[in-house]
XYZ file of C-alpha atoms in Angstrom:
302
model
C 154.754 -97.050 -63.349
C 153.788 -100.908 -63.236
C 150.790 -99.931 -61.419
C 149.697 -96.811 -63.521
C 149.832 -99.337 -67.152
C 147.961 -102.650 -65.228
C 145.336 -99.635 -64.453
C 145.273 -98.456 -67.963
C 145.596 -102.351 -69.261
C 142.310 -102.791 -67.270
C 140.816 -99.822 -68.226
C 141.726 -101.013 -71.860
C 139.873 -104.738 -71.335
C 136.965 -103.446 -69.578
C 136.273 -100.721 -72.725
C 136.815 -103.642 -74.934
C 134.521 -105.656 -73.925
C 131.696 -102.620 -72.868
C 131.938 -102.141 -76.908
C 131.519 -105.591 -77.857
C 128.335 -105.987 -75.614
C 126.804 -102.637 -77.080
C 127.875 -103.892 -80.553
C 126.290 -106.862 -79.875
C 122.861 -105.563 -78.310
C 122.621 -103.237 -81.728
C 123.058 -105.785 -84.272
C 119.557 -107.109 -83.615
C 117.861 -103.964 -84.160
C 119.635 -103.414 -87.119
C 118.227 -107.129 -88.399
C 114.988 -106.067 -87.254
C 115.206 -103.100 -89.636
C 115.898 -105.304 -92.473
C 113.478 -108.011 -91.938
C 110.748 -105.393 -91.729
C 112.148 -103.736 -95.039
C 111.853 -107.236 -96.607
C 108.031 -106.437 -96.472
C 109.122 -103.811 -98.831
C 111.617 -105.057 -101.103
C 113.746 -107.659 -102.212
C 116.571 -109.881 -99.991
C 118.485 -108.288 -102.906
C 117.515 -104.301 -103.160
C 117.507 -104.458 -99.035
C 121.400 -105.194 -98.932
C 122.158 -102.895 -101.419
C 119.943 -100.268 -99.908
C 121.906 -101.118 -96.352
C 125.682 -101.340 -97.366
C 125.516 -98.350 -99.520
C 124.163 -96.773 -96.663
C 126.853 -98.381 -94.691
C 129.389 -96.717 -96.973
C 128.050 -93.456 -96.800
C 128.164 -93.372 -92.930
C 132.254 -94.333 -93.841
C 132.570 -91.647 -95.760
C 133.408 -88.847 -93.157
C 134.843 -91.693 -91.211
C 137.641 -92.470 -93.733
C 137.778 -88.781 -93.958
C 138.520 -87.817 -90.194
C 140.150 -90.546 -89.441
C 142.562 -91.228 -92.248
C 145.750 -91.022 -90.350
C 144.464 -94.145 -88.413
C 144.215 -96.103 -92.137
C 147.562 -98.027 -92.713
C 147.271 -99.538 -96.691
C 145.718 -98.743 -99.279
C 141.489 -98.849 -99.071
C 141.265 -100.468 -102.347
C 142.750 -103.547 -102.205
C 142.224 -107.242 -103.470
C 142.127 -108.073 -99.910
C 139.117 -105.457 -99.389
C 137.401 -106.752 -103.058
C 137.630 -109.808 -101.621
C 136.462 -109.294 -98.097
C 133.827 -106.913 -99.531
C 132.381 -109.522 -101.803
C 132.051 -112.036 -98.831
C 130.826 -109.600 -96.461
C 127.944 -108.793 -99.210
C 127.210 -112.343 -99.248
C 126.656 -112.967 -95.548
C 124.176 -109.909 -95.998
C 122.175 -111.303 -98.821
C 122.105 -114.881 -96.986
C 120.908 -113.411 -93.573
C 118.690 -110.445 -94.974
C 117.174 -113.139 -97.350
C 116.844 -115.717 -94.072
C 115.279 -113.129 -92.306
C 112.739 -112.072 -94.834
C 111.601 -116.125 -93.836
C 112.252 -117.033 -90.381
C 112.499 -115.711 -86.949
C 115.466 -113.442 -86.747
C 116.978 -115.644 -83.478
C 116.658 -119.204 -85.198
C 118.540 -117.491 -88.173
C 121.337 -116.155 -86.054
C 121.216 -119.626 -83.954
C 122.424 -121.470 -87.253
C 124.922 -118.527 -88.043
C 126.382 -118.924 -85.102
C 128.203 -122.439 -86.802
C 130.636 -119.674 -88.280
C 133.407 -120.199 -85.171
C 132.889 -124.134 -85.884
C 133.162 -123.521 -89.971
C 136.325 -120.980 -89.310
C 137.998 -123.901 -87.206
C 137.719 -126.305 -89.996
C 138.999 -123.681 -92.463
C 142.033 -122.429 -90.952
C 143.561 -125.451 -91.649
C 143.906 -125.459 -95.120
C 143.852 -121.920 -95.574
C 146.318 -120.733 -92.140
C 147.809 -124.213 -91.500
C 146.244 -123.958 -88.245
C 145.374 -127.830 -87.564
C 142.568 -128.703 -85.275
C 143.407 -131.293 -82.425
C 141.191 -133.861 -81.790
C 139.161 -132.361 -79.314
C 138.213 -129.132 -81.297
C 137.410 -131.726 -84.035
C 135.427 -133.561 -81.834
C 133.317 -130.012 -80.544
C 133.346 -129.283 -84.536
C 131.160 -132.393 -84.911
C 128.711 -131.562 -82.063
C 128.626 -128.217 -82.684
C 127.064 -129.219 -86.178
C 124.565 -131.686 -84.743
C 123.220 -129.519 -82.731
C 122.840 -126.897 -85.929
C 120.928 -129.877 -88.040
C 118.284 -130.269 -84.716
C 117.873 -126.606 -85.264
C 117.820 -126.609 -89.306
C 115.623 -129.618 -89.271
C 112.228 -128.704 -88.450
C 112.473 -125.106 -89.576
C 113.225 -126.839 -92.768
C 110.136 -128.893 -93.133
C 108.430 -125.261 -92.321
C 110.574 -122.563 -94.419
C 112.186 -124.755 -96.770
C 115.852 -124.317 -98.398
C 115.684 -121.132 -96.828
C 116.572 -122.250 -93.871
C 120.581 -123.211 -95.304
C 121.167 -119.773 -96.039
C 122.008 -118.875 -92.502
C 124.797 -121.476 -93.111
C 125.785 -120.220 -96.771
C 126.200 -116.731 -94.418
C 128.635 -118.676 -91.738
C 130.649 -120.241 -94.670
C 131.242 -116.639 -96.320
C 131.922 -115.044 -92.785
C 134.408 -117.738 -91.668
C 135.932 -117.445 -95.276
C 136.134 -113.329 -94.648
C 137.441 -114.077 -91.019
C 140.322 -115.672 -93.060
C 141.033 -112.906 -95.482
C 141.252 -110.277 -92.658
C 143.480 -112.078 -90.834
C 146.228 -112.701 -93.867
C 145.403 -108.873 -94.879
C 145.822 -107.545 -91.083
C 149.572 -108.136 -91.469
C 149.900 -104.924 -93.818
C 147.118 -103.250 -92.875
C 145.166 -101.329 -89.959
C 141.478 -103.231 -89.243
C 139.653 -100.009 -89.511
C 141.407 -99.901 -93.274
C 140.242 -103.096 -93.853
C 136.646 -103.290 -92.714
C 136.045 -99.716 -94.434
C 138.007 -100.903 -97.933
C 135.475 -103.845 -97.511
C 132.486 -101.711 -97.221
C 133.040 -99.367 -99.909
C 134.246 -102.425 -102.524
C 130.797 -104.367 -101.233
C 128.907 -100.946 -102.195
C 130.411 -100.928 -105.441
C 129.678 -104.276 -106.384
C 126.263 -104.228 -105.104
C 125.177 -101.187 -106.962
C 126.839 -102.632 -110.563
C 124.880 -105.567 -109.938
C 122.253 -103.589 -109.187
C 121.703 -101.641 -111.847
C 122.838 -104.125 -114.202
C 120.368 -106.666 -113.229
C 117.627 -103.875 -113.792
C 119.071 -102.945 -117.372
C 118.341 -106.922 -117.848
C 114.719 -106.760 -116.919
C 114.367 -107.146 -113.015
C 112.168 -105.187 -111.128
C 113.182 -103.279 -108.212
C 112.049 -101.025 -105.911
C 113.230 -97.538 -106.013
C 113.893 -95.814 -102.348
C 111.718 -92.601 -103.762
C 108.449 -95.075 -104.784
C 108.482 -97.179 -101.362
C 106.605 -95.932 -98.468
C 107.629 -92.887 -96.372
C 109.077 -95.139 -93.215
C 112.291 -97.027 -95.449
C 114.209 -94.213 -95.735
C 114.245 -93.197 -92.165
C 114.435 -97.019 -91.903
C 117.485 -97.086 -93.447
C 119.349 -94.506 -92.733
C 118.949 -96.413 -89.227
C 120.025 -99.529 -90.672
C 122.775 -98.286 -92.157
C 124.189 -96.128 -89.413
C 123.602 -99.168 -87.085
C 125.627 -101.006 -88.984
C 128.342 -98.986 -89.176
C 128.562 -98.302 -85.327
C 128.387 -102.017 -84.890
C 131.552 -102.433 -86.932
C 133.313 -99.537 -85.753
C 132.432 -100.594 -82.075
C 133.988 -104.583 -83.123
C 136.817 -103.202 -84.593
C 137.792 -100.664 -81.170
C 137.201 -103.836 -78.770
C 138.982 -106.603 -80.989
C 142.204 -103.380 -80.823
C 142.106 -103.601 -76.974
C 141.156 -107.180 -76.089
C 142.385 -110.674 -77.450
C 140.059 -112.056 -79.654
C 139.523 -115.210 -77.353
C 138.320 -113.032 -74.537
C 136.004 -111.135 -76.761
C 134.590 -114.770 -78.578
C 132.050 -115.373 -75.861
C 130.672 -112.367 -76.201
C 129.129 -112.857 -79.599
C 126.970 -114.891 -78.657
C 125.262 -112.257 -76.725
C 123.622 -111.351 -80.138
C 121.173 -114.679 -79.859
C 119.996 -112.976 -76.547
C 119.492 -109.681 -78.528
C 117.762 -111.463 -81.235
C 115.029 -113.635 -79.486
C 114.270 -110.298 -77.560
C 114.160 -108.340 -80.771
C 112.206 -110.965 -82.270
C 109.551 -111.157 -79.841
C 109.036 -107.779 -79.161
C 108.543 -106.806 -82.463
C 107.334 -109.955 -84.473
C 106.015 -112.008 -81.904
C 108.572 -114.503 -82.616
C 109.585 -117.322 -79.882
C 112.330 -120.416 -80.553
C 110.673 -124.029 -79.990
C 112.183 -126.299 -77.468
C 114.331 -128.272 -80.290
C 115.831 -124.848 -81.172
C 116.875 -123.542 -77.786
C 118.458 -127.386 -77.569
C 120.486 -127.281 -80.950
C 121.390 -123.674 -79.764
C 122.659 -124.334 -76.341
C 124.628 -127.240 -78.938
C 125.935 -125.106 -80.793
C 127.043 -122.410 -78.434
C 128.343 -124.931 -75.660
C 130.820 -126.208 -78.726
C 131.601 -123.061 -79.769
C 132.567 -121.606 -76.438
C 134.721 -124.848 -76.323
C 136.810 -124.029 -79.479
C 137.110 -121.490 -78.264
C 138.315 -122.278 -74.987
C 140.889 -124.801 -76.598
C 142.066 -122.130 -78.931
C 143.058 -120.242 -76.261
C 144.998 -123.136 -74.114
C 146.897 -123.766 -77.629
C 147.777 -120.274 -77.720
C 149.113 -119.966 -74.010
């Protein structure tokens, strides 16, 4: 019997972190999708367009599998969540619109750094010195890769970090809110309440005189496009949520960072885009620190 659940423990890990690496190498394409819809439309219109899309794929989800959903979907936790997940959108969709998708997701990728700092005050998980220490690296080598791209895109280049602050920030909600309720509750609740939100704003902001683009007036590609972009999307989160259900969290943390890889190749192949030397330096920063937290978190938790 011992032998029979170490198999299935294994069989468990290994599934885990198969889904994490797939959800990682579609995120990227998904980004791809948005930065070429940017072409098309506002930062704005493209996240609404995306997460309502999002929410329709959820739809049948929450439908079929509604005896997995512990709590309520509707929840201040999920208004919450939903509003900071629809922030990290905007901020990336918006970076993306401006810069090379991998130099955007390079400066993201402060978010394990930022969510270190944060637990503190918000879990009353206090760093140690060391983490502090890899905290402070980890964001020098995220100003050598903001700098020059700076002087070249402008302010545009903080939203990446405006995105890691509201990510780190939702990291925190869903971790207080897991306690009562399933993940897959959680991360749909989130979606739908971001939806919501989006489209008020939406069509309030048009009632008050800004223009948008309608999906029916925009060229015949966007919404193939999107329906691609949103069904990515939702498969990446679905795929996050199964491997972060069968494998701790500090196992699965180094395999975010697969997504940079995803990006530069995304980037290149379809935009031509290449990092510069100082960003593949502030990168390898950034990700040496963060696989250090990480590392650390895991030795506290043992």
């Amino acid at each position: 019997m011992t032998g029979m659940r170490t198999s299935s423990n294994a069989e468990d890990t290994r599934g885990g972190m198969l889904a994490m690496i797939a959800a990682m190498g579609l995120l990227p394409v998904g980004d791809a999708i948005a930065k070429l819809l940017t072409g098309v439309a506002s930062p704005f219109d493209v996240t609404v367009w995306r997460i309502a899309m999002q929410a329709l794929f959820f739809l049948p989800i929450a439908v079929i599998w509604r005896h997995r959903l512990t709590g309520s979907l509707l929840s201040w936790p999920a208004v919450i969540s939903g509003a900071l997940f629809a922030a990290v959108m905007i901020c990336l969709v918006s970076a993306f619109q401006k810069m090379p998708i991998a130099t955007a997701i390079a400066i993201f990728f402060i978010e394990p750094l930022v969510l270190s700092l944060l637990a503190w005050p918000f879990l009353g998980e206090r760093p140690g010195p060391r983490r502090i220490a890899a905290v402070a690296v980890g964001l020098i080598g995220a100003l050598i890769v903001i700098r020059p791209n700076f002087a070249v895109f402008g302010p545009v280049a903080l939203f990446p970090v405006g995105a890691a602050i509201a990510y780190a920030l939702n990291m925190i909600v869903l971790r207080r809110a897991s306690r009562r309720r399933s993940a897959l509750t959680l991360q749909i609740g989130a979606t739908f309440c971001a939806a919501i939100g989006l489209l008020i704003l939406n069509i309030g902001s048009i009632m008050l005189g800004r223009e948008a683009v309608s999906v029916t007036d925009a060229p015949r590609w966007v919404f193939p496009a999107l329906i691609c972009a949103g069904g990515l999307l939702a498969l990446t989160f679905l795929l996050i949520t199964h491997a972060f259900s069968k494998v701790e969290a500090s196992l699965l943390a180094p395999f975010q960072y697969l997504e940079i890889v995803g990006a530069t190749v995304v980037g290149l192949l379809v935009f031509g885009d290449f990092p510069d030397a100082l960003t593949w330096l502030g990168t390898a920063i950034i990700l040496g620190s963060g696989v250090y937290v990480f590392h650390r978190e895991r030795a506290s938790a043992r």
